[in-house]
Short mmCIF file of C-alpha atoms in Angstrom, two decimals:
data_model
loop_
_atom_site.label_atom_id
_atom_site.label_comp_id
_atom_site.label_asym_id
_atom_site.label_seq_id
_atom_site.Cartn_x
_atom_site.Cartn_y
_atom_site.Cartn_z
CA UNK H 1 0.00 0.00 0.00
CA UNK H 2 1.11 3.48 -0.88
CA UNK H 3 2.52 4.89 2.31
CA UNK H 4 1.51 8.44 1.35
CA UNK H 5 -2.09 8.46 0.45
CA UNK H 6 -4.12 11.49 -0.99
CA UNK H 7 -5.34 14.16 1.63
CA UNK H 8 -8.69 13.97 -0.66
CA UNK H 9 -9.41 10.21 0.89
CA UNK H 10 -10.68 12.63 4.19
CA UNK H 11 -12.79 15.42 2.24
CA UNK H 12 -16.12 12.34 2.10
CA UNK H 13 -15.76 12.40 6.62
CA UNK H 14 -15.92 16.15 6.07
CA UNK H 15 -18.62 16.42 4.31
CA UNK H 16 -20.57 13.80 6.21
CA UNK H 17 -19.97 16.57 8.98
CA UNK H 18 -17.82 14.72 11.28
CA UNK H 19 -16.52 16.33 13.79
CA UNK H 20 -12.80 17.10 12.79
CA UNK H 21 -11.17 19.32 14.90
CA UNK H 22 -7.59 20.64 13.19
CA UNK H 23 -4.53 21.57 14.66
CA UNK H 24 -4.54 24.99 16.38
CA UNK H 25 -1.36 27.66 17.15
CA UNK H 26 -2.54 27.01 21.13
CA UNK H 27 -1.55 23.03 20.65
CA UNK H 28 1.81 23.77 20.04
CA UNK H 29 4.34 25.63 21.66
CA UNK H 30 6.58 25.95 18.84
CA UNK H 31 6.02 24.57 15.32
CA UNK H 32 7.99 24.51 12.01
CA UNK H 33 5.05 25.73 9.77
CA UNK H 34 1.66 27.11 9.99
CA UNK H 35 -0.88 24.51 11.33
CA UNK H 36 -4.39 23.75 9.65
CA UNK H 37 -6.65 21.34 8.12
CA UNK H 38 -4.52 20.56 5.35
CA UNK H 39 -0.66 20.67 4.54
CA UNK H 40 0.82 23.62 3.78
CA UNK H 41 2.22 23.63 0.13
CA UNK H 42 3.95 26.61 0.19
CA UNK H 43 6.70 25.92 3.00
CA UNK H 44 9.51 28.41 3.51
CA UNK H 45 12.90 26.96 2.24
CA UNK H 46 13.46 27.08 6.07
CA UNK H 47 11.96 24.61 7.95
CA UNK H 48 11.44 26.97 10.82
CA UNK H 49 9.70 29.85 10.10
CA UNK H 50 9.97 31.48 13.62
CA UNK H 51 13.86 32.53 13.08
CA UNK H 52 15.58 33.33 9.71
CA UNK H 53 16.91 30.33 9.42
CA UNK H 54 16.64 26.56 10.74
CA UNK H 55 15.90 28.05 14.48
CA UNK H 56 19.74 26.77 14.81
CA UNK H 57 20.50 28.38 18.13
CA UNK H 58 22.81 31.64 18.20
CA UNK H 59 25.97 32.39 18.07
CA UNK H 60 26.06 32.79 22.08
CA UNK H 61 24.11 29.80 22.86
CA UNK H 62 22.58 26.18 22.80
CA UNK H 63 19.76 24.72 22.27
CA UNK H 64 17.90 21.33 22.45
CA UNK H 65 15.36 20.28 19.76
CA UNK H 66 12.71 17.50 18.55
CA UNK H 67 12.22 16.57 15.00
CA UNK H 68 10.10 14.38 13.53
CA UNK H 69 12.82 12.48 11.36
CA UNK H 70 11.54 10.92 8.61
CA UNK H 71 8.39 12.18 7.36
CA UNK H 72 7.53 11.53 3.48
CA UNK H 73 7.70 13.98 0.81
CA UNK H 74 8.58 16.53 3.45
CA UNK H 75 11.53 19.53 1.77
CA UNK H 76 13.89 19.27 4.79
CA UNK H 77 14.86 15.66 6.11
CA UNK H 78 13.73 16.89 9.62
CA UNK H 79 11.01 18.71 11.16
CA UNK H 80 11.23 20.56 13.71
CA UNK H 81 8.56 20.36 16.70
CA UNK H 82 9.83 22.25 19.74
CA UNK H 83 12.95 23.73 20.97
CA UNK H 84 14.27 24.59 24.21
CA UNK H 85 14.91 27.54 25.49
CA UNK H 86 12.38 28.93 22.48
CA UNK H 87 9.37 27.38 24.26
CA UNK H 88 9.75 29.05 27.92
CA UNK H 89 8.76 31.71 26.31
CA UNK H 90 5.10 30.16 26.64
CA UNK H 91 4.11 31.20 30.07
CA UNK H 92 2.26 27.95 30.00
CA UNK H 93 5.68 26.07 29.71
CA UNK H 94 7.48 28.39 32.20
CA UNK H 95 5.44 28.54 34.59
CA UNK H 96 4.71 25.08 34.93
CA UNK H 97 6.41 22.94 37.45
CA UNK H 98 4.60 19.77 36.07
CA UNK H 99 6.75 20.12 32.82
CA UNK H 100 9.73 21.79 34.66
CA UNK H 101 9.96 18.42 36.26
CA UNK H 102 10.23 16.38 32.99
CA UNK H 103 13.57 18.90 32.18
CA UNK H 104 15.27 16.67 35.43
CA UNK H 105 17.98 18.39 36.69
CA UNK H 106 17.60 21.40 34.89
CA UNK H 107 14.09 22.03 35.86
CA UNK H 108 14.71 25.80 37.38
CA UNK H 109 16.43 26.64 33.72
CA UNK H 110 15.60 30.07 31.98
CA UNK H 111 16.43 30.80 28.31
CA UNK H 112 19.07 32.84 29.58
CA UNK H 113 20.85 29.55 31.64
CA UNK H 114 20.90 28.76 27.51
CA UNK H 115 23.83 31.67 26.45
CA UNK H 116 26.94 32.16 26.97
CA UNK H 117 29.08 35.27 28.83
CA UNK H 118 31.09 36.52 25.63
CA UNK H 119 34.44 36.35 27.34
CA UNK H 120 33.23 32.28 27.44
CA UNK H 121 32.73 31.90 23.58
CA UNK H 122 35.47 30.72 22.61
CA UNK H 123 36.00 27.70 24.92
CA UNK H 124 31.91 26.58 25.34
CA UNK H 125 31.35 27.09 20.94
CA UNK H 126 34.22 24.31 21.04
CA UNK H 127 32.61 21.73 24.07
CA UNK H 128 29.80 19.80 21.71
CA UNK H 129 30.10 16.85 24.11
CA UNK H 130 28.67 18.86 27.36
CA UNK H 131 26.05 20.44 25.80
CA UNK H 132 25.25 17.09 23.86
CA UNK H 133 24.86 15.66 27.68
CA UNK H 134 23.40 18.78 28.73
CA UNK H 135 20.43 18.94 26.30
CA UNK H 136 20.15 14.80 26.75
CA UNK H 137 19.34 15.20 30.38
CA UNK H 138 17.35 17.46 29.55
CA UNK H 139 14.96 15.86 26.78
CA UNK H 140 15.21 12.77 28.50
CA UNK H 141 12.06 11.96 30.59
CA UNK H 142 10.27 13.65 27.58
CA UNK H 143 11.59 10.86 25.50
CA UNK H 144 10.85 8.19 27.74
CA UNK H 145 6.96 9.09 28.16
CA UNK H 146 4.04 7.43 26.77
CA UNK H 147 2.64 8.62 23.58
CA UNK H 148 -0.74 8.33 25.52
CA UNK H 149 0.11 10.24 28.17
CA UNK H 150 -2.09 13.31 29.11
CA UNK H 151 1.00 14.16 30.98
CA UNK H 152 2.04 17.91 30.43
CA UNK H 153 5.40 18.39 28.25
CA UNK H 154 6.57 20.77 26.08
CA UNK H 155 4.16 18.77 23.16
CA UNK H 156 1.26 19.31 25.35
CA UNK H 157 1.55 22.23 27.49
CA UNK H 158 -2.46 22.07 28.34
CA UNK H 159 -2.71 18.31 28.46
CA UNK H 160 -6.25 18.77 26.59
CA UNK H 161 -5.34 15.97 24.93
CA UNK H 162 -2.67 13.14 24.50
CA UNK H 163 0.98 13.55 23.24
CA UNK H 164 0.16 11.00 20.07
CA UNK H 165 -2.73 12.60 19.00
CA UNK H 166 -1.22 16.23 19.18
CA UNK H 167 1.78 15.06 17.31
CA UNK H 168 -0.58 13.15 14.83
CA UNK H 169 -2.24 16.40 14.26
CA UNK H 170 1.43 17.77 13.50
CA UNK H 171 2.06 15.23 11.41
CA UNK H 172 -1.74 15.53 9.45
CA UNK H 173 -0.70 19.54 8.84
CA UNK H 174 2.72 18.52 7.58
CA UNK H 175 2.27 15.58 5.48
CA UNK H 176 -1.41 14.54 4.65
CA UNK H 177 -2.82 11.03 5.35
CA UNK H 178 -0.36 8.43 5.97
CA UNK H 179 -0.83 4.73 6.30
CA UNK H 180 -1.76 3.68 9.85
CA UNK H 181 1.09 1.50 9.57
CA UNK H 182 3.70 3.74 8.82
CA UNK H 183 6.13 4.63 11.77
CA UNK H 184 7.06 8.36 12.13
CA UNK H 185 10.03 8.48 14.41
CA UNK H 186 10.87 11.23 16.84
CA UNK H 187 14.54 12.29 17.40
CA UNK H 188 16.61 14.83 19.85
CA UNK H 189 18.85 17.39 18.35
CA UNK H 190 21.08 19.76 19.20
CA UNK H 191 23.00 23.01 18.23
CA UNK H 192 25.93 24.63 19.33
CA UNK H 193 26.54 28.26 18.35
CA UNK H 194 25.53 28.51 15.25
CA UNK H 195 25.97 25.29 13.93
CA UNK H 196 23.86 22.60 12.03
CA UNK H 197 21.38 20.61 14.48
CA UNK H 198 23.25 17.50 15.22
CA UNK H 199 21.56 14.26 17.01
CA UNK H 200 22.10 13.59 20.20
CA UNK H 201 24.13 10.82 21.39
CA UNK H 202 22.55 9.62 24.14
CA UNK H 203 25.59 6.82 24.74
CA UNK H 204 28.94 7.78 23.46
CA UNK H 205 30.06 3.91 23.96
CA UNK H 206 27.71 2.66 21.17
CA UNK H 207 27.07 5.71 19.66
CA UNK H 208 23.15 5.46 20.02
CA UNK H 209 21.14 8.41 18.82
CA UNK H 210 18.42 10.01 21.18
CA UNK H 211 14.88 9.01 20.09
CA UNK H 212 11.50 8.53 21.52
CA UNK H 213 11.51 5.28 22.79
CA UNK H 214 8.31 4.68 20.79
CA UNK H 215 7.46 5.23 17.27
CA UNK H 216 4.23 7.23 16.39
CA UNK H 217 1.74 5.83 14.40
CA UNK H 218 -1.76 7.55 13.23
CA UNK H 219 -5.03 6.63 12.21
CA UNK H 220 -7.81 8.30 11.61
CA UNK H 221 -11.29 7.92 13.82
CA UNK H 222 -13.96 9.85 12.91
CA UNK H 223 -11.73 12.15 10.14
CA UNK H 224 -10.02 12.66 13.44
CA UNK H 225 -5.78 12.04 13.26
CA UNK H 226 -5.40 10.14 16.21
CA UNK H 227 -2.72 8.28 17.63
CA UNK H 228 -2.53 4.71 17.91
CA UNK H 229 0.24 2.24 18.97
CA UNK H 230 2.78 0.58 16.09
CA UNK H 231 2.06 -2.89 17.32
CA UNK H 232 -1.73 -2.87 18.17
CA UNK H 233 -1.93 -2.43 21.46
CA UNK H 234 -4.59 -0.34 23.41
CA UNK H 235 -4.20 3.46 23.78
CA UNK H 236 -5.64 5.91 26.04
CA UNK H 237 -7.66 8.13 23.23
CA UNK H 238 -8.74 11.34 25.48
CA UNK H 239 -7.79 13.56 28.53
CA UNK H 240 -9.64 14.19 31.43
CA UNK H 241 -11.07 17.39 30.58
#
């Protein structure tokens, strides 16, 4: 079966009025293009539209992304979901200590804990394997929690709804339909003053690249992308409201 199947297969649940609800700006803390009911065919050669270029992080500072990896017929080989510190600039994110706690250690971070003192340049623009570690610790719980989950992260700063099915909606606005069976996978970048958003090794013995520790699968229930697991098993589908 064609992996990539034609966005018109939804337009009959549509019209048959069910009760599709796209993605909205409020779902997402930070997004690579604009969200809506259909994909948006007239991306920006940059994937990330909120800097003026790939959201790369300055050339004072670090940051720690996630991508969806390996969307189809996407421009860029990555897309970019959310980035810290870019997101604590949601009061929603910053002021929460539920999703503070997933960042571990670094839960008390600011975007400023993110830059560097210029007199430092020179010797923290050249120390890629700290601030891999650095942004590893911090993406870590993130990457280790259910798809299912309700719990609040920087996917789901309202926990309306679970992580799968606001990432399926992501997914929906960026690609169109896909096959239920197709695996999107989730990966943990990083960049380092300036420089090209690089994975992160999560163990330098093996050299291992961060990724969820579950693939992301979507079907659609009621015209609705929703998330369901790769291998069939049950899913929580809503959030206690």
């Amino acid at each position: 079966m064609n992996k990539f199947l034609s966005v018109m297969a939804l337009l009959p649940a549509l019209s048959m009025g069910q009760n599709f609800q796209p993605a909205s700006a409020s779902d997402f803390p930070v997004i690579g293009t604009v969200p809506g009911v259909f994909p948006d065919t007239g991306i920006a050669d940059n994937f990330c539209r909120r800097d003026k270029g790939k959201c790369e992080a300055a050339g004072n500072q670090y940051k720690c992304g996630v991508f969806f990896l390996n969307l189809p017929n996407q421009k860029f080989p990555i897309r970019m979901l959310s980035n810290m510190p870019d997101v604590l600039s949601r009061p929603a994110v910053a002021n929460s200590e539920e999703i503070r706690e997933t960042f571990g250690e670094f839960k008390n971070v600011k975007p400023k804990s993110f830059r560097f003192s210029q007199s430092s340049l020179g010797e923290r623009c050249q120390q890629d394997r700290i601030y891999n570690a650095r942004c590893s610790v911090i993406m870590d719980k993130v990457s280790n929690t259910p798809l299912d989950s309700c719990t609040k992260t920087i996917f789901n700063d309202q926990g309306r709804d679970t992580i799968g099915n606001i990432l399926c909606k992501h997914a929906f606005s960026f690609a169109g339909i896909l096959d239920p069976s197709y695996r999107i996978k989730i990966g943990y970048h990083y960049s380092l003053c300036k420089s090209e958003w690089t994975p992160i090794i999560s163990d330098l013995n093996t050299g291992a690249q961060k990724e969820h520790f579950e693939d992301l699968c979507c079907n659609y229930v009621g015209g609705a992308p929703t998330f369901q697991r790769c291998d069939g098993t049950p899913t929580v589908t809503t959030c206690p409201q």
